[in-house]
Coordinates of C-alpha atoms in Angstrom, one line a residue:
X1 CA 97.0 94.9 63.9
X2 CA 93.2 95.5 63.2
X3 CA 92.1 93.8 66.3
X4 CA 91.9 95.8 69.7
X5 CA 93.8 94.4 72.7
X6 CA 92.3 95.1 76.3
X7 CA 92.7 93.2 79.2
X8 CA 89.9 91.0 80.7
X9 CA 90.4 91.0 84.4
X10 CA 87.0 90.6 84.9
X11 CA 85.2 91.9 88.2
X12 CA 83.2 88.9 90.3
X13 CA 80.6 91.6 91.4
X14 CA 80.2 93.2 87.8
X15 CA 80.0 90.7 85.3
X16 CA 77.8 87.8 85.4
X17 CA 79.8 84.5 83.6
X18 CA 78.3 84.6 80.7
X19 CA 79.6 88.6 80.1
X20 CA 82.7 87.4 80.4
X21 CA 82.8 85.7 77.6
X22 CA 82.5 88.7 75.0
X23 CA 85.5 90.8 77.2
X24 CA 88.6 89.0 75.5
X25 CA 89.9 91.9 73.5
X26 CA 93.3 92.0 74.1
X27 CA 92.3 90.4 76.6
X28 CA 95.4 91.4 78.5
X29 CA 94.3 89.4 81.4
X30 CA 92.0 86.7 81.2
X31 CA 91.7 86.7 84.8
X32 CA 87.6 85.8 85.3
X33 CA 85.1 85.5 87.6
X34 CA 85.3 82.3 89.6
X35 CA 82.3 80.9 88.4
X36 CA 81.0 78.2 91.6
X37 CA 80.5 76.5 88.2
X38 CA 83.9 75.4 88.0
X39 CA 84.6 71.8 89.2
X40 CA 87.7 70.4 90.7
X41 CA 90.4 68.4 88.2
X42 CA 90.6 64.5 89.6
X43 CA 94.7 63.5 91.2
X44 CA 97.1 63.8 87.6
X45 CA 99.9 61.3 87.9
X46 CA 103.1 62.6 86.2
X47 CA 104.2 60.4 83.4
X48 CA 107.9 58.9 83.1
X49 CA 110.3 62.0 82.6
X50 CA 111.8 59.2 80.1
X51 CA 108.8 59.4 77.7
X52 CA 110.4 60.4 74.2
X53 CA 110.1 64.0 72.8
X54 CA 107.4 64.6 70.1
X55 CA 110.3 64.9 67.8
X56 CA 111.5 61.3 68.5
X57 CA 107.8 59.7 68.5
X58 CA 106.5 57.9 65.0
X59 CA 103.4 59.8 63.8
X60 CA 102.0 56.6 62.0
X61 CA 99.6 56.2 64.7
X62 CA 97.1 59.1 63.3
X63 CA 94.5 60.4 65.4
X64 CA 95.3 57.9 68.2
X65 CA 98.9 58.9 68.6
X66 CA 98.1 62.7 69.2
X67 CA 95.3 61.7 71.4
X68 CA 97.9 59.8 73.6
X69 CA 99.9 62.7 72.9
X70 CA 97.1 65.1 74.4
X71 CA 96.3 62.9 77.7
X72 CA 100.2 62.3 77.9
X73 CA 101.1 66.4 78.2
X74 CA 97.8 67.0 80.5
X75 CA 99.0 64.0 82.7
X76 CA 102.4 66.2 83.1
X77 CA 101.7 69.7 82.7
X78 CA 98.1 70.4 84.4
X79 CA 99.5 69.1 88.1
X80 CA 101.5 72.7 88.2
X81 CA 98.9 74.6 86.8
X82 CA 97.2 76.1 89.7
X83 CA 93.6 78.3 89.8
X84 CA 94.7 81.9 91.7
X85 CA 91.6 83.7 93.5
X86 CA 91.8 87.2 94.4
X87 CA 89.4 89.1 96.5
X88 CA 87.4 90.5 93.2
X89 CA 89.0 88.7 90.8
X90 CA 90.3 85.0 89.2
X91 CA 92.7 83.5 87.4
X92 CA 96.0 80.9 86.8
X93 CA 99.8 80.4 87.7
X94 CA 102.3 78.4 87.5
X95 CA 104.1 75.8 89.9
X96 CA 107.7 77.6 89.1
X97 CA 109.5 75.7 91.7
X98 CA 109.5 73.4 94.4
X99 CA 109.6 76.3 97.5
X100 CA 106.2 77.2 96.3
X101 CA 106.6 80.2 94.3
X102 CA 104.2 81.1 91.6
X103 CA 104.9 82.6 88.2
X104 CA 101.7 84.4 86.8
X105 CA 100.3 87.9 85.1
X106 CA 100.7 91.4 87.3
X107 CA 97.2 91.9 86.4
X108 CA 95.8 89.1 87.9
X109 CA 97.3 90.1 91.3
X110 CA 96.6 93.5 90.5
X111 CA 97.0 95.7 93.7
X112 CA 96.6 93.0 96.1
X113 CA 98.8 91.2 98.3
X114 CA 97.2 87.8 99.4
X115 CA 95.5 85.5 97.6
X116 CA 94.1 81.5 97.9
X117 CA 95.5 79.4 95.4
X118 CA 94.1 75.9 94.5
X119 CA 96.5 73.3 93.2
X120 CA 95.1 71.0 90.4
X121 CA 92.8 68.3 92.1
X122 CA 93.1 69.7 95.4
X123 CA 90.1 70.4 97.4
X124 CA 91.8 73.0 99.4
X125 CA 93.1 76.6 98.8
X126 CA 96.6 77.3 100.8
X127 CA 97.5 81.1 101.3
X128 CA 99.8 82.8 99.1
X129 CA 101.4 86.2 99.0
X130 CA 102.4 88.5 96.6
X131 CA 107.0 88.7 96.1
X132 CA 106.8 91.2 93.5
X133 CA 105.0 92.5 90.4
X134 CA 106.5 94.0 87.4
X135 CA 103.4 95.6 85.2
X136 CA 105.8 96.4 82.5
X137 CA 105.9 93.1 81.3
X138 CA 102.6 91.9 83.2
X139 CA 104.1 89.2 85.4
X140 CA 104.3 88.6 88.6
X141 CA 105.4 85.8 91.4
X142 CA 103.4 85.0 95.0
X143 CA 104.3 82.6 97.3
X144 CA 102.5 79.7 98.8
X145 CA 102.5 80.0 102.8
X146 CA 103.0 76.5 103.0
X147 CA 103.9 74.0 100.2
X148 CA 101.5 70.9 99.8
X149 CA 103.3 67.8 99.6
X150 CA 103.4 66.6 96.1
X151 CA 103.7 70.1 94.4
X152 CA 104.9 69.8 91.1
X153 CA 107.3 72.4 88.9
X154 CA 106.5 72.7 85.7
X155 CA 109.1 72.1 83.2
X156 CA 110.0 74.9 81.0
X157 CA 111.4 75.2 77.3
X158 CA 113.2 77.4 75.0
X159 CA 111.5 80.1 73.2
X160 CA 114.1 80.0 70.8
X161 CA 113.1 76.6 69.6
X162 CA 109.2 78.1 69.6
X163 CA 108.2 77.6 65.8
X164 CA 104.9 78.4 64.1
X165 CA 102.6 75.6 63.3
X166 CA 103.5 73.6 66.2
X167 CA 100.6 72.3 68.2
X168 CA 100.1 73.7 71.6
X169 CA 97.9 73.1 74.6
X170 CA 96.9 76.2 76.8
X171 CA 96.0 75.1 80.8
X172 CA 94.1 77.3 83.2
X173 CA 90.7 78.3 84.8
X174 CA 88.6 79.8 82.0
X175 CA 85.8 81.4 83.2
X176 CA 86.3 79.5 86.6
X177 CA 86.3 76.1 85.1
X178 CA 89.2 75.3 87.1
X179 CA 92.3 72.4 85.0
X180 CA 90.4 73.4 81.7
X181 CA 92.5 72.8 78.6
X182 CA 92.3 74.1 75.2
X183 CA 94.3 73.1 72.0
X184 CA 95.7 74.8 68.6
X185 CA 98.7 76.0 66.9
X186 CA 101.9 78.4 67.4
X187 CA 100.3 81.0 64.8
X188 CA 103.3 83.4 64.8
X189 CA 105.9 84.5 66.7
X190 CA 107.4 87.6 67.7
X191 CA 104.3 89.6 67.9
X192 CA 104.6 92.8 70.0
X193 CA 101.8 94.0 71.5
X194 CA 100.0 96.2 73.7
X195 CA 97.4 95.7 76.5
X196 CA 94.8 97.9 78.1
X197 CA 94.7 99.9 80.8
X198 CA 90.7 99.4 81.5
X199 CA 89.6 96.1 83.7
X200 CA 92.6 96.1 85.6
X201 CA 94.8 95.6 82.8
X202 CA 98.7 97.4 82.9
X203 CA 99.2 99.1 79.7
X204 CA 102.3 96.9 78.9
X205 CA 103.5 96.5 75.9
X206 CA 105.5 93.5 75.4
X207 CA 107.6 92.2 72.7
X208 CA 108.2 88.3 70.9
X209 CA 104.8 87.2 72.2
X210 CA 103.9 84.2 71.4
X211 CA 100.5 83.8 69.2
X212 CA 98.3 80.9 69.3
X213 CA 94.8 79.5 67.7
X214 CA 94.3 77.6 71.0
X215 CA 91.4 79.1 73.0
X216 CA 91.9 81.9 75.6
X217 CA 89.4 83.0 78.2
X218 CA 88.9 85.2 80.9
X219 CA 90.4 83.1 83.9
X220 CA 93.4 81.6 81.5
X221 CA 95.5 84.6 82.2
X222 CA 98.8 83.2 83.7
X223 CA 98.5 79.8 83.0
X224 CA 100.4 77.7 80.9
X225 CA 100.8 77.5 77.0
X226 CA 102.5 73.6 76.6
X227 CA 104.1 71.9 73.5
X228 CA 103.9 68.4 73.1
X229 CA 107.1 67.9 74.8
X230 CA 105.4 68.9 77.9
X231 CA 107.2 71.9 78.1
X232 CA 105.9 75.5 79.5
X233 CA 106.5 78.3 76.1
X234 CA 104.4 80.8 77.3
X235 CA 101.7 82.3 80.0
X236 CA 98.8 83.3 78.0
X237 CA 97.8 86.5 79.0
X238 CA 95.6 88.3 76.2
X239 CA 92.9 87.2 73.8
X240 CA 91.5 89.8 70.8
X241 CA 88.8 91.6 70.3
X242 CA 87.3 92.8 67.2
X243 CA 86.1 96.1 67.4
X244 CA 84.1 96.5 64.1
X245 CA 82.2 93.3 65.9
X246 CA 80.9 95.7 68.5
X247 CA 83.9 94.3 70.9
X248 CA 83.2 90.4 70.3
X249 CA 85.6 88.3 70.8
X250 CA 87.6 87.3 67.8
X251 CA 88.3 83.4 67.6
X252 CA 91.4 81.9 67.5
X253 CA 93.9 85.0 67.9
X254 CA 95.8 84.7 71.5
X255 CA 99.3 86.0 73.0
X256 CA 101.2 84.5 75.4
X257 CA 103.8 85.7 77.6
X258 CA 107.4 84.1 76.1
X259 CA 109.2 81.4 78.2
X260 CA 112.7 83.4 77.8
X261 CA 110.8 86.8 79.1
X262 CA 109.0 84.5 82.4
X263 CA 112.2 83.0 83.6
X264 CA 114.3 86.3 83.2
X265 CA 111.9 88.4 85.1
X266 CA 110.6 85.3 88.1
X267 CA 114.2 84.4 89.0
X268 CA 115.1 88.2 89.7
X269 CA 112.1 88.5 91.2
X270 CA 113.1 85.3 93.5
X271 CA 116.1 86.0 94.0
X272 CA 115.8 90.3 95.0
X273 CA 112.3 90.6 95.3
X274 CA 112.5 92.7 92.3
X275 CA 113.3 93.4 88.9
X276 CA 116.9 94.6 88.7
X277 CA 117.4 94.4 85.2
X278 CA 114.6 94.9 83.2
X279 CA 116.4 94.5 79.7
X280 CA 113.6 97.0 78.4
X281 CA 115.3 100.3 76.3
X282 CA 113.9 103.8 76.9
X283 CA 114.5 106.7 75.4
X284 CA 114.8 108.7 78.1
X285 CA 111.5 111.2 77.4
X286 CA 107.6 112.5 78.7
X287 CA 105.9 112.4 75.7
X288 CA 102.3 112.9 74.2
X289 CA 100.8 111.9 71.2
X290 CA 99.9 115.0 68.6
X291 CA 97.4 115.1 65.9
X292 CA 97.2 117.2 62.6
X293 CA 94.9 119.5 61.0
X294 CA 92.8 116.3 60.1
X295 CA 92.4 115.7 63.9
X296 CA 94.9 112.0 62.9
X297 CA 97.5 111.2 65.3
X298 CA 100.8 112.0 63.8
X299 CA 103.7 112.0 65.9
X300 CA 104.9 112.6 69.9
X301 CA 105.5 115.8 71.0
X302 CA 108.3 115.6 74.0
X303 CA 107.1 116.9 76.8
X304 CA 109.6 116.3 79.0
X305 CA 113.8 115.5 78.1
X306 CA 115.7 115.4 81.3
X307 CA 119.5 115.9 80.7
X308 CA 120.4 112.4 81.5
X309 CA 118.1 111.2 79.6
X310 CA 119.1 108.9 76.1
X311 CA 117.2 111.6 74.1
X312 CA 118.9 114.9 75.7
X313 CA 122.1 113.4 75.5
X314 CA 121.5 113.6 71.7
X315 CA 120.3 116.4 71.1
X316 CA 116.6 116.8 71.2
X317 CA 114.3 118.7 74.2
X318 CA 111.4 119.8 75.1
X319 CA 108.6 120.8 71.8
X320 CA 110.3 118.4 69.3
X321 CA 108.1 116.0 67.6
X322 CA 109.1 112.7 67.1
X323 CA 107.8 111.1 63.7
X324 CA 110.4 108.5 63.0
X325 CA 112.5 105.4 65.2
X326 CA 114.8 103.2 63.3
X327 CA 112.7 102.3 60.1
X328 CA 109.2 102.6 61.7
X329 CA 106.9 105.5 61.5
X330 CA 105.9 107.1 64.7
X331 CA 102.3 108.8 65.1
X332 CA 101.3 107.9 68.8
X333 CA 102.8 107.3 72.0
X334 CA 101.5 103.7 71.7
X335 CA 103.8 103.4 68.2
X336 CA 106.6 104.8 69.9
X337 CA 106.3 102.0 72.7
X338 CA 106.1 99.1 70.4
X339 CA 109.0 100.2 67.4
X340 CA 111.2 100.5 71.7
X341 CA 109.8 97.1 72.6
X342 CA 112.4 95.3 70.7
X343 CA 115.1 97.1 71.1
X344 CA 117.4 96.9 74.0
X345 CA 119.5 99.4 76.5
X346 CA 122.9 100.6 74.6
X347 CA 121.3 100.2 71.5
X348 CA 121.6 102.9 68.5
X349 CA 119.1 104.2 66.7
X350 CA 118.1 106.9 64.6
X351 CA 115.6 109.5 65.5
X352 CA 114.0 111.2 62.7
X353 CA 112.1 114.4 64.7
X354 CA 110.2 117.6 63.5
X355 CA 111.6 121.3 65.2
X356 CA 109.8 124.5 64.2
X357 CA 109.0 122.8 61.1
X358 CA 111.9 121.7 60.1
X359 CA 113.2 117.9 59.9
X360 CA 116.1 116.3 61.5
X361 CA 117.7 113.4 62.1
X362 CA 119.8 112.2 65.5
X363 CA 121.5 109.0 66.6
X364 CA 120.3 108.2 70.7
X365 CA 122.1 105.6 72.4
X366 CA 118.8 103.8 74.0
X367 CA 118.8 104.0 78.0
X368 CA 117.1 101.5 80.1
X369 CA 113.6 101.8 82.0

């Protein structure tokens, strides 16, 4: 894609509010910089878990409907949506269950360990502390010290049923403006993309994100993305940037984290304090990205091949240059990671690689990170 993705885990003591506004470039955090500016949500009552689903409501009301529509999913949602404030950084989570753990980004908690988290209309932080982070999909799960009474799960949906063109609300902290919501569309699905290592960002590249028109900020990173069925599809976790714009940001294009991907990774994280099954293939190599005579990357050289690695096992080592997975072209280390992104461990695939000049072909049977 044209637009450069970075992640906008923006520094408190370097960036004044409004700079923040022009670092969502890939914005593969949003976290911000808890602007005093923010103000506190008022008490959201949760509506009737028998309200009807958007699918079984009559759209004859227009305008009106969807506004009811609107208030009905904020009245629902925004209660688990909390505000999550690191020492030199901010950002969101979500309410994941009622012992007080916390699904949101890894780079929001970045390398820290506890953290004050502010539940929606609540004029109080309560400690919480990190379980785990896993960067490679940029999630992570704390832990409230103590649960508030009246702390509310969010409900969570099915990614498979995740469609473009259907209207979505994303909830966070933008910018410090703490229960801030903004609205759009599912503009595709199964993007795979890859974040930034600057401004605290992970490097991840993650598959099947979820893209969106609806507004994401620095400060919305690990919040919720919402249908209309008041159910959680995504985290939104990166915002574009154009770069022939000098770095502006570029309207309208966000990713969020898939549902499928949060619950997969937070209940292993709950349950053994780690990721035990990432679900992520590898193919088993140290690589670096080469460049030809026109100084235009072109493939990745392997570096490194250890024997039980998916890549030794068929065949190639150390010097050969990788130019080809599956039907995707490789030409940088950044390629190689997103053609991998969507495939998974025990997978087949064929290698197309370059050794003193000559071509060849081999079929790896993909490991797993």
């Amino acid at each position: 894609m044209d637009a450069s993705l970075r992640p906008g885990r923006v520094r408190r003591a370097l960036l004044p509010l409004t700079a923040a506004v022009a670092t969502a470039a890939l914005l593969g955090g949003c976290s911000d910089t808890g602007s005093t500016a923010a103000g506190k949500a008022s008490p959201s009552p949760s509506a009737s878990s028998s309200s009807p689903s958007a699918a079984q409501r009559n759209g004859s009301g227009g305008t009106d409907s969807l506004q009811s529509d609107y208030q009905r999913v904020i009245k629902n949602v925004l209660p688990s949506v909390v505000q999550i404030d690191a020492s030199n950084s901010l950002g969101s989570g979500i309410v994941y269950d009622d012992q007080g753990h916390i699904v949101t980004n890894a780079h929001v908690v970045g390398t820290e360990r506890s953290f004050k988290v502010t539940t929606s209309g609540s004029g109080s932080a309560v400690t919480a502390r990190l379980v785990a982070a896993y960067p490679e999909q940029d999630l992570a799960v704390i832990k409230l010290d103590s649960v508030p009474s009246g702390l509310k799960a969010a409900r969570f949906g099915d990614s498979a049923k995740v469609e473009m063109g259907q209207i979505v609300l994303a909830m966070g902290s933008p910018l410090g403006l703490s229960s801030s919501v903004t609205q759009g569309i599912v503009s595709a699905t199964g993007r795979t993309v890859s974040e930034g290592q600057g401004g605290g960002g992970t490097g991840a590249t993650i598959a099947n994100m979820v893209q969106t028109s609806a507004a994401i900020n620095p400060g919305n990173s690990g919040g919720a993305l919402v249908n209309l069925d008041s159910e959680v599809i995504g985290i939104p976790t990166l915002a574009a940037t154009d770069p022939d714009m000098g770095g502006s940001a570029a309207p309208g294009i966000g990713f969020a984290i898939p549902v499928s991907m949060v619950k997969t990774v937070a209940d292993q994280i709950i349950k053994s304090g780690k990721v035990t099954d990432s679900g992520r293939a590898a193919l088993g190599i140290t690589g670096r990205t080469v460049v030809d005579s026109g100084y235009q990357p072109a493939g990745v050289a392997v570096v490194q091949a250890p024997a039980t690695g998916a890549a030794a096992k068929a065949g190639l080592r150390t010097g050969d240059i990788i130019v080809r997975l599956g039907d995707t072209d490789i030409t940088s280390i950044t390629s190689l990671t997103e053609a991998l992104a969507s495939d998974k461990p025990g997978q087949k695939v064929q290698v197309t690689y370059t050794r003193d000049g000559a071509k060849k072909t081999a079929e790896v049977t993909l490991g797993e990170i």
